[in-house]
Short mmCIF file of C-alpha atoms and ligand atoms in Angstrom, two decimals:
data_model
loop_
_atom_site.label_atom_id
_atom_site.label_comp_id
_atom_site.label_asym_id
_atom_site.label_seq_id
_atom_site.Cartn_x
_atom_site.Cartn_y
_atom_site.Cartn_z
CA UNK F 227 6.66 -2.73 9.08
CA UNK F 228 6.91 -0.63 5.92
CA UNK F 229 4.12 1.91 5.55
CA UNK F 230 2.84 2.92 2.13
CA UNK F 231 0.26 5.60 1.44
CA UNK F 232 -2.59 4.32 -0.71
CA UNK F 233 -3.24 7.40 -2.84
CA UNK F 234 -2.19 9.29 -5.97
CA UNK F 235 -2.96 12.67 -4.44
CA UNK F 236 0.21 14.77 -4.52
CA UNK F 237 -0.96 17.24 -1.87
CA UNK F 238 -1.65 14.46 0.61
CA UNK F 239 1.68 12.79 -0.17
CA UNK F 240 3.45 16.14 0.32
CA UNK F 241 1.59 16.61 3.61
CA UNK F 242 2.57 13.28 5.17
CA UNK F 243 6.01 12.64 3.69
CA UNK F 244 7.81 14.88 6.24
CA UNK F 245 6.64 12.58 9.07
CA UNK F 246 9.43 10.24 8.01
CA UNK F 247 7.04 7.30 8.18
CA UNK F 248 6.18 6.85 4.51
CA UNK F 249 8.20 4.14 2.76
CA UNK F 250 6.35 4.18 -0.55
CA UNK F 251 3.12 4.81 -2.42
CA UNK F 252 0.50 2.52 -3.93
CA UNK F 253 -1.68 3.94 -6.65
CA UNK F 254 -4.45 2.19 -8.54
CA UNK F 255 -6.67 3.23 -11.48
CA UNK F 256 -9.36 4.50 -9.08
CA UNK F 257 -6.88 6.77 -7.25
CA UNK F 258 -5.35 8.04 -10.51
CA UNK F 259 -8.76 8.72 -12.04
CA UNK F 260 -9.25 11.45 -9.41
CA UNK F 261 -6.03 13.31 -10.28
CA UNK F 262 -6.68 14.48 -13.86
CA UNK F 263 -5.84 13.05 -17.25
CA UNK F 264 -2.10 13.73 -17.29
CA UNK F 265 -1.35 10.49 -15.51
CA UNK F 266 2.31 10.39 -16.53
CA UNK F 267 2.85 13.82 -14.95
CA UNK F 268 1.12 12.73 -11.74
CA UNK F 269 3.32 9.66 -11.49
CA UNK F 270 6.51 11.50 -12.32
CA UNK F 271 5.66 14.15 -9.67
CA UNK F 272 5.15 11.38 -7.11
CA UNK F 273 8.43 9.74 -8.16
CA UNK F 274 10.22 13.06 -7.65
CA UNK F 275 8.81 13.33 -4.12
CA UNK F 276 9.08 9.77 -2.83
CA UNK F 277 12.28 7.73 -3.09
CA UNK F 278 10.60 4.43 -2.14
CA UNK F 279 8.56 2.06 -4.31
CA UNK F 280 5.65 3.61 -6.25
CA UNK F 281 3.13 1.04 -7.47
CA UNK F 282 1.44 1.83 -10.79
CA UNK F 283 -1.20 -0.54 -12.13
CA UNK F 284 -1.64 -1.74 -15.69
CA UNK F 285 -4.99 -0.88 -17.29
CA UNK F 286 -4.66 -2.91 -20.48
CA UNK F 287 -6.53 -6.20 -20.69
CA UNK F 288 -4.91 -8.73 -23.04
CA UNK F 289 -1.74 -10.42 -21.76
CA UNK F 290 0.26 -9.01 -24.70
CA UNK F 291 -0.93 -5.48 -24.04
CA UNK F 292 -0.38 -5.86 -20.28
CA UNK F 293 3.21 -6.96 -20.96
CA UNK F 294 3.87 -3.97 -23.24
CA UNK F 295 2.22 -1.56 -20.80
CA UNK F 296 4.19 -2.99 -17.87
CA UNK F 297 7.43 -2.30 -19.76
CA UNK F 298 6.19 1.22 -20.51
CA UNK F 299 5.33 1.84 -16.84
CA UNK F 300 8.90 0.94 -15.83
CA UNK F 301 10.11 3.97 -17.81
CA UNK F 302 8.15 6.35 -15.52
CA UNK F 303 10.77 6.17 -12.78
CA UNK F 304 13.37 3.76 -11.46
CA UNK F 305 11.44 3.12 -8.23
CA UNK F 306 8.21 2.28 -10.08
CA UNK F 307 6.72 -1.14 -9.29
CA UNK F 308 4.26 -2.51 -11.84
CA UNK F 309 0.95 -3.61 -10.33
CA UNK F 310 -0.77 -6.51 -12.09
CA UNK F 311 -4.01 -8.20 -11.00
CA UNK F 312 -3.83 -11.78 -9.76
CA UNK F 313 -5.56 -13.43 -12.73
CA UNK F 314 -4.43 -16.65 -14.45
CA UNK F 315 -4.04 -15.04 -17.89
CA UNK F 316 -1.38 -12.72 -16.45
CA UNK F 317 0.77 -15.37 -14.75
CA UNK F 318 2.92 -15.98 -17.86
CA UNK F 319 3.32 -12.20 -18.21
CA UNK F 320 4.32 -11.80 -14.56
CA UNK F 321 6.74 -14.73 -14.89
CA UNK F 322 8.37 -13.18 -17.95
CA UNK F 323 8.59 -9.70 -16.42
CA UNK F 324 10.16 -11.05 -13.22
CA UNK F 325 12.75 -12.93 -15.31
CA UNK F 326 13.50 -9.62 -17.03
CA UNK F 327 14.10 -7.94 -13.66
CA UNK F 328 10.86 -5.94 -13.44
CA UNK F 329 9.56 -5.34 -9.90
CA UNK F 330 5.96 -6.52 -9.66
CA UNK F 331 3.21 -5.95 -7.11
CA UNK F 332 0.47 -8.52 -7.63
CA UNK F 333 -2.79 -6.89 -6.65
CA UNK F 334 -6.37 -8.01 -5.96
CA UNK F 335 -5.17 -11.07 -4.06
CA UNK F 336 -7.99 -12.66 -2.07
CA UNK F 337 -6.76 -16.07 -0.89
CA UNK F 338 -3.62 -17.40 0.81
CA UNK F 339 -3.22 -19.89 -2.03
CA UNK F 340 -3.20 -17.09 -4.62
CA UNK F 341 -0.46 -15.48 -2.55
CA UNK F 342 1.58 -18.70 -2.49
CA UNK F 343 1.24 -19.05 -6.27
CA UNK F 344 2.44 -15.53 -7.04
CA UNK F 345 5.23 -15.84 -4.47
CA UNK F 346 6.57 -18.74 -6.55
CA UNK F 347 6.92 -16.34 -9.47
CA UNK F 348 9.39 -14.22 -7.49
CA UNK F 349 7.39 -11.02 -7.38
CA UNK F 350 8.41 -8.16 -5.10
CA UNK F 351 5.04 -7.49 -3.42
CA UNK F 352 1.79 -9.40 -2.90
CA UNK F 353 -1.27 -7.32 -2.02
CA UNK F 354 -4.08 -9.14 -0.17
CA UNK F 355 -7.19 -6.94 0.04
CA UNK F 356 -8.44 -7.22 3.61
CA UNK F 357 -11.27 -4.66 3.60
CA UNK F 358 -12.94 -5.93 0.45
CA UNK F 359 -13.38 -9.34 2.09
CA UNK F 360 -14.95 -7.65 5.10
CA UNK F 361 -17.27 -5.73 2.73
CA UNK F 362 -18.89 -9.00 1.65
CA UNK F 363 -19.11 -10.49 5.13
CA UNK F 364 -15.96 -12.62 5.05
CA UNK F 365 -13.26 -12.18 7.69
CA UNK F 366 -10.40 -10.63 5.71
CA UNK F 367 -8.15 -10.57 8.76
CA UNK F 368 -8.19 -14.37 9.11
CA UNK F 369 -7.31 -14.78 5.44
CA UNK F 370 -4.42 -12.39 5.88
CA UNK F 371 -3.32 -14.31 8.96
CA UNK F 372 -3.34 -17.57 6.94
CA UNK F 373 -1.34 -15.82 4.21
CA UNK F 374 1.31 -14.73 6.73
CA UNK F 375 1.44 -18.29 8.12
CA UNK F 376 2.07 -19.65 4.63
CA UNK F 377 4.75 -17.06 4.02
CA UNK F 378 6.48 -18.06 7.25
CA UNK F 379 6.19 -21.80 6.47
CA UNK F 380 7.73 -21.48 3.03
CA UNK F 381 9.92 -18.48 3.77
CA UNK F 382 9.29 -16.89 0.38
CA UNK F 383 11.04 -13.67 -0.59
CA UNK F 384 7.99 -11.73 -1.80
CA UNK F 385 6.76 -9.21 0.75
CA UNK F 386 3.15 -9.21 1.93
CA UNK F 387 1.63 -5.78 1.54
CA UNK F 388 -1.68 -5.68 3.40
CA UNK F 389 -4.06 -3.56 1.31
CA UNK F 390 -7.63 -2.28 1.46
CA UNK F 391 -7.20 -1.24 5.09
CA UNK F 392 -10.14 0.77 6.38
CA UNK F 393 -9.35 1.79 9.96
CA UNK F 394 -6.54 2.25 12.48
CA UNK F 395 -7.97 -0.64 14.54
CA UNK F 396 -7.78 -2.95 11.53
CA UNK F 397 -4.21 -1.74 10.89
CA UNK F 398 -3.27 -2.38 14.53
CA UNK F 399 -4.52 -5.97 14.29
CA UNK F 400 -2.69 -6.44 10.99
CA UNK F 401 0.52 -5.11 12.57
CA UNK F 402 0.40 -7.95 15.11
CA UNK F 403 0.55 -10.51 12.31
CA UNK F 404 4.03 -9.42 11.28
CA UNK F 405 3.19 -8.47 7.69
CA UNK F 406 6.07 -6.90 5.79
CA UNK F 407 4.16 -3.81 4.78
CA UNK F 408 0.79 -2.13 4.83
CA UNK F 409 -0.76 0.43 2.53
CA UNK F 410 -3.25 2.80 4.09
CA UNK F 411 -5.37 5.69 2.84
CA UNK F 412 -4.09 9.08 4.09
CA UNK F 413 -7.18 9.47 6.32
CA UNK F 414 -6.41 6.21 8.13
CA UNK F 415 -2.75 7.23 8.46
CA UNK F 416 -3.78 10.56 10.03
CA UNK F 417 -6.20 8.89 12.43
CA UNK F 418 -3.59 6.32 13.42
CA UNK F 419 -0.96 8.82 14.53
CA UNK F 420 -3.39 11.03 16.44
CA UNK F 421 -5.59 10.28 19.43
CA UNK F 422 -8.32 12.33 21.18
CA UNK F 423 -6.66 11.66 24.55
CA UNK F 424 -3.37 13.06 23.24
CA UNK F 425 -5.23 16.23 22.17
CA UNK F 426 -7.01 16.41 25.51
CA UNK F 427 -3.78 15.87 27.45
CA UNK F 428 -2.06 18.68 25.51
CA UNK F 429 -4.95 21.04 26.30
CA UNK F 430 -4.75 20.21 30.03
CA UNK F 431 -0.97 20.76 30.11
CA UNK F 432 -1.41 24.06 28.22
CA UNK F 433 -4.07 25.30 30.61
CA UNK F 434 -1.95 24.44 33.67
CA UNK F 435 1.18 26.01 32.16
CA UNK F 436 -0.67 29.21 31.25
CA UNK F 437 -1.52 29.72 34.93
CA UNK F 438 2.18 30.53 35.43
CA UNK F 439 1.85 33.56 33.16
CA UNK F 440 5.28 33.12 31.54
CA UNK F 441 3.92 32.29 28.06
CA UNK F 442 6.05 29.83 26.09
CA UNK F 443 9.33 30.29 27.92
CA UNK F 444 10.85 27.65 30.17
O1 LIG N 792 -4.95 0.19 -3.55
C1 LIG N 792 -5.43 -1.05 -3.23
C2 LIG N 792 -6.40 -1.07 -2.10
O2 LIG N 792 -5.76 -0.68 -0.92
C3 LIG N 792 -7.70 -0.36 -2.32
O3 LIG N 792 -8.47 -0.43 -1.18
O4 LIG N 792 -10.29 0.62 0.07
O5 LIG N 792 -10.44 0.48 -2.43
O6 LIG N 792 -10.66 -1.56 -1.01
P1 LIG N 792 -10.06 -0.21 -1.15
#
């Protein structure tokens, strides 16, 4: 499973990159809005740090402007993936961009059928938003499971990138579905690789070892 950090915060990316676990970054307009107005600088800094795919979302609205902005976003770095919302008016744009060799991440995907439709366009990544379903009382996990089943039935090339993940437990369940990738906020990533019993176990071993009185030497 590929692991992407869902953030545009350069400090947090710098903090977690050395773990060797981060395969890429997903940004969105909400993340970027917290990092200051020099968006191009933020993205180019992230591109310099992370060799894997960096998703950057279009903010224009008309299909023509979205197409032009998508082309502009591709100039930010060679690993940049253009994120476009799953809305019917953008399907012709996505189709054209894919034919031109642009890597696309279709975002704000909420049904397995939407995922199947965008997979037919040959996009690189499909981002179903699990947590936002849960927020409105619908089981996002089941919809993701159905999406994975459809992917397996039709064996499409697009990768499923589980997004809007809110907790390590949710991530653990998602991992059992065999999704291609997940994007998680840095806080969820940190929680997932730590555990209170690991901390407690380390403290017990330390206390026992210190009784020997030889400090850190073996
Ligand atoms: O970046 C896309 C998605 O992961 C955002 O998640 O937590 O805002 O629903 P969230």
